[in-house]
Amino acid sequence: MARFTPPAADAMRATLLAAARDEFSAHGLAGARIERLAAVAGSNKAQVFHYFGGKDGLFDALLVHELTGVLDAAPLDTAALAEWAGRLHDVTVERPWVQRLATWHRLERPDVALETLAQQYADAVDEVERAQRADVLPRRFRPAVLFGLVAHTAVFWSGLAPEAAASVAAVTAPRRRQVVVDAVGALLG
């Protein structure tokens, strides 16, 4: 059977995104260098501008790509929200750059809401609200607050400051996941 070969433009976009992932997660938006990531991708600065409109566009496209990938890998399950938090934890552990990219976005582009991500967030909140109305989830918190608490609990370990990380260094990886599941379970009551 013949293998699918993406068009050259799709392949170049994917190559640029892969190079951008490492560059932006290491250096942030301000510290990243288009020339450096283009060289890693075997491309050039002009192609970054052609496909993404510039460094900001590339960063935004990368963030949307990575966060959408996380949600695809761990689709929201309001019927088993604590286990979903465990799966979200697993995905973010497997992809440590995602938390770094999200942090850089909050620091360097705090006033830029990416429409695709805003819609994904709104859809998740709507799903939580439907589950609350169906009495699948408790109504103690507003839907957006409940979803935010659960999502942030799921990524708790990857967001620890180095000063705090030392005090919990002895907590093993399986135990970290279980702490997430247990914490969300307690939150849900």
Coordinates of C-alpha atoms in Angstrom, one line a residue:
M1 CA 0.0 0.0 0.0
A2 CA 1.3 3.4 -0.9
R3 CA 2.2 5.8 2.0
F4 CA 0.5 9.2 2.1
T5 CA 3.0 11.9 1.4
P6 CA 1.8 15.4 2.5
P7 CA 2.2 18.2 0.0
A8 CA 5.5 20.0 0.3
A9 CA 3.9 23.1 1.9
D10 CA 2.3 20.9 4.6
A11 CA 5.6 19.2 5.2
M12 CA 7.5 22.5 5.5
R13 CA 4.9 23.9 7.8
A14 CA 5.2 20.8 10.0
T15 CA 9.0 21.0 10.0
L16 CA 9.0 24.7 10.9
L17 CA 6.5 24.0 13.8
A18 CA 8.8 21.2 15.1
A19 CA 11.8 23.5 15.1
A20 CA 9.8 26.3 16.6
R21 CA 8.6 24.1 19.4
D22 CA 12.2 23.6 20.7
E23 CA 13.2 27.2 20.1
F24 CA 10.2 28.9 21.7
S25 CA 10.0 26.5 24.6
A26 CA 13.6 27.2 25.4
H27 CA 13.8 30.9 24.7
G28 CA 10.2 32.3 24.7
L29 CA 8.9 34.6 22.1
A30 CA 11.3 37.5 22.7
G31 CA 14.4 35.3 23.0
A32 CA 13.6 33.0 20.1
R33 CA 15.5 33.6 16.8
I34 CA 13.8 33.0 13.5
E35 CA 17.2 32.4 11.8
R36 CA 18.1 29.7 14.4
L37 CA 14.8 27.8 14.1
A38 CA 14.8 28.1 10.3
A39 CA 18.3 26.7 10.1
V40 CA 17.2 23.7 12.3
A41 CA 14.3 23.2 9.9
G42 CA 16.5 23.4 6.9
S43 CA 14.6 26.4 5.8
N44 CA 14.9 30.2 5.9
K45 CA 13.4 33.3 7.4
A46 CA 11.3 34.0 4.3
Q47 CA 9.5 30.7 4.6
V48 CA 8.5 31.5 8.2
F49 CA 7.0 34.8 7.0
H50 CA 5.4 33.0 4.0
Y51 CA 3.7 30.3 6.1
F52 CA 3.1 32.2 9.4
G53 CA 3.3 35.9 8.7
G54 CA 6.3 36.3 11.1
K55 CA 7.5 35.2 14.5
D56 CA 4.3 36.1 16.4
G57 CA 2.2 34.2 13.9
L58 CA 4.5 31.2 14.2
F59 CA 4.4 31.3 18.0
D60 CA 0.6 31.5 17.9
A61 CA 0.2 28.7 15.4
L62 CA 2.6 26.5 17.5
L63 CA 0.6 27.1 20.7
V64 CA -2.7 26.3 19.0
H65 CA -1.1 23.2 17.4
E66 CA 0.4 21.9 20.7
L67 CA -2.6 22.7 22.9
T68 CA -5.0 21.2 20.4
G69 CA -2.8 18.1 20.3
V70 CA -3.1 17.8 24.1
L71 CA -6.9 18.0 24.0
D72 CA -6.9 15.5 21.1
A73 CA -4.7 13.1 23.2
A74 CA -6.9 13.6 26.3
P75 CA -10.4 14.4 25.2
L76 CA -12.6 15.8 28.0
D77 CA -14.7 13.2 29.7
T78 CA -17.2 14.8 32.1
A79 CA -18.6 11.5 33.2
A80 CA -15.1 10.6 34.6
L81 CA -13.6 14.0 35.3
A82 CA -11.0 12.7 37.9
E83 CA -9.7 10.1 35.5
W84 CA -9.7 12.7 32.7
A85 CA -7.5 14.9 34.9
G86 CA -5.1 11.9 35.2
R87 CA -5.0 11.5 31.5
L88 CA -4.4 15.2 31.0
H89 CA -1.6 14.9 33.6
D90 CA 0.0 12.0 31.6
V91 CA -0.1 13.9 28.3
T92 CA 1.5 17.0 29.8
V93 CA 4.2 14.9 31.4
E94 CA 4.9 13.3 28.0
R95 CA 5.0 16.8 26.4
P96 CA 6.9 19.0 28.9
W97 CA 7.3 21.8 26.3
V98 CA 3.5 22.5 26.3
Q99 CA 3.5 24.0 29.8
R100 CA 6.5 26.0 28.9
L101 CA 4.9 27.4 25.8
A102 CA 1.7 28.2 27.6
T103 CA 3.7 30.0 30.3
W104 CA 5.6 32.0 27.7
H105 CA 2.3 33.0 26.1
R106 CA 0.9 34.2 29.4
L107 CA 4.1 36.2 30.1
E108 CA 4.8 37.6 26.7
R109 CA 1.3 37.9 25.1
P110 CA -1.1 38.3 28.0
D111 CA -3.6 40.4 25.9
V112 CA -3.6 38.0 22.9
A113 CA -6.5 35.6 23.0
L114 CA -6.2 32.9 20.3
E115 CA -9.6 32.3 18.8
T116 CA -9.2 28.6 18.3
L117 CA -8.1 28.1 21.9
A118 CA -10.8 30.4 23.2
Q119 CA -13.4 28.3 21.4
Q120 CA -12.0 25.0 22.6
Y121 CA -12.1 26.4 26.2
A122 CA -15.7 27.6 25.7
D123 CA -16.7 24.2 24.3
A124 CA -15.1 22.5 27.4
V125 CA -16.9 24.8 29.8
D126 CA -20.2 24.2 27.9
E127 CA -19.6 20.5 28.3
V128 CA -19.1 20.8 32.0
E129 CA -22.2 22.9 32.3
R130 CA -24.3 20.3 30.5
A131 CA -22.9 17.7 32.9
Q132 CA -23.8 19.8 35.8
R133 CA -27.3 20.3 34.6
A134 CA -27.6 16.5 34.1
D135 CA -26.4 16.1 37.7
V136 CA -23.3 14.2 36.5
L137 CA -21.0 16.9 38.1
P138 CA -21.6 19.0 41.2
R139 CA -22.9 22.5 40.9
R140 CA -20.8 23.9 43.8
F141 CA -18.6 25.8 41.3
R142 CA -19.6 27.7 38.1
P143 CA -18.7 25.6 35.0
A144 CA -15.7 27.7 34.0
V145 CA -14.4 27.7 37.6
L146 CA -14.8 23.9 37.9
F147 CA -13.1 23.3 34.5
G148 CA -10.3 25.6 35.4
L149 CA -9.7 24.0 38.8
V150 CA -9.6 20.5 37.3
A151 CA -7.3 21.5 34.4
H152 CA -4.9 23.3 36.6
T153 CA -4.8 20.5 39.1
A154 CA -4.0 18.1 36.2
V155 CA -0.9 20.2 35.3
F156 CA 0.1 21.1 38.8
W157 CA 3.3 19.1 38.9
S158 CA 4.6 20.5 35.6
G159 CA 4.1 24.1 36.8
L160 CA 5.9 23.9 40.1
A161 CA 8.6 26.5 40.8
P162 CA 12.1 25.1 41.4
E163 CA 11.9 26.2 45.0
A164 CA 8.7 24.2 45.6
A165 CA 9.8 21.2 43.4
A166 CA 12.6 20.3 45.8
S167 CA 10.2 19.8 48.7
V168 CA 8.2 17.2 46.7
A169 CA 11.0 15.6 44.8
A170 CA 10.5 12.3 46.6
V171 CA 6.9 12.0 45.2
T172 CA 7.2 9.3 42.4
A173 CA 5.7 9.7 39.0
P174 CA 2.8 7.2 39.6
R175 CA 2.1 8.9 42.9
R176 CA 2.0 12.3 41.2
R177 CA -0.7 11.1 38.8
Q178 CA -2.7 9.5 41.7
V179 CA -2.5 12.8 43.6
V180 CA -4.1 14.6 40.6
V181 CA -6.9 12.0 40.4
D182 CA -7.5 12.0 44.2
A183 CA -7.5 15.8 44.4
V184 CA -10.0 16.1 41.6
G185 CA -12.1 13.4 43.1
A186 CA -12.1 15.3 46.4
L187 CA -13.0 18.5 44.6
L188 CA -16.0 16.8 43.0
G189 CA -17.0 15.4 46.4

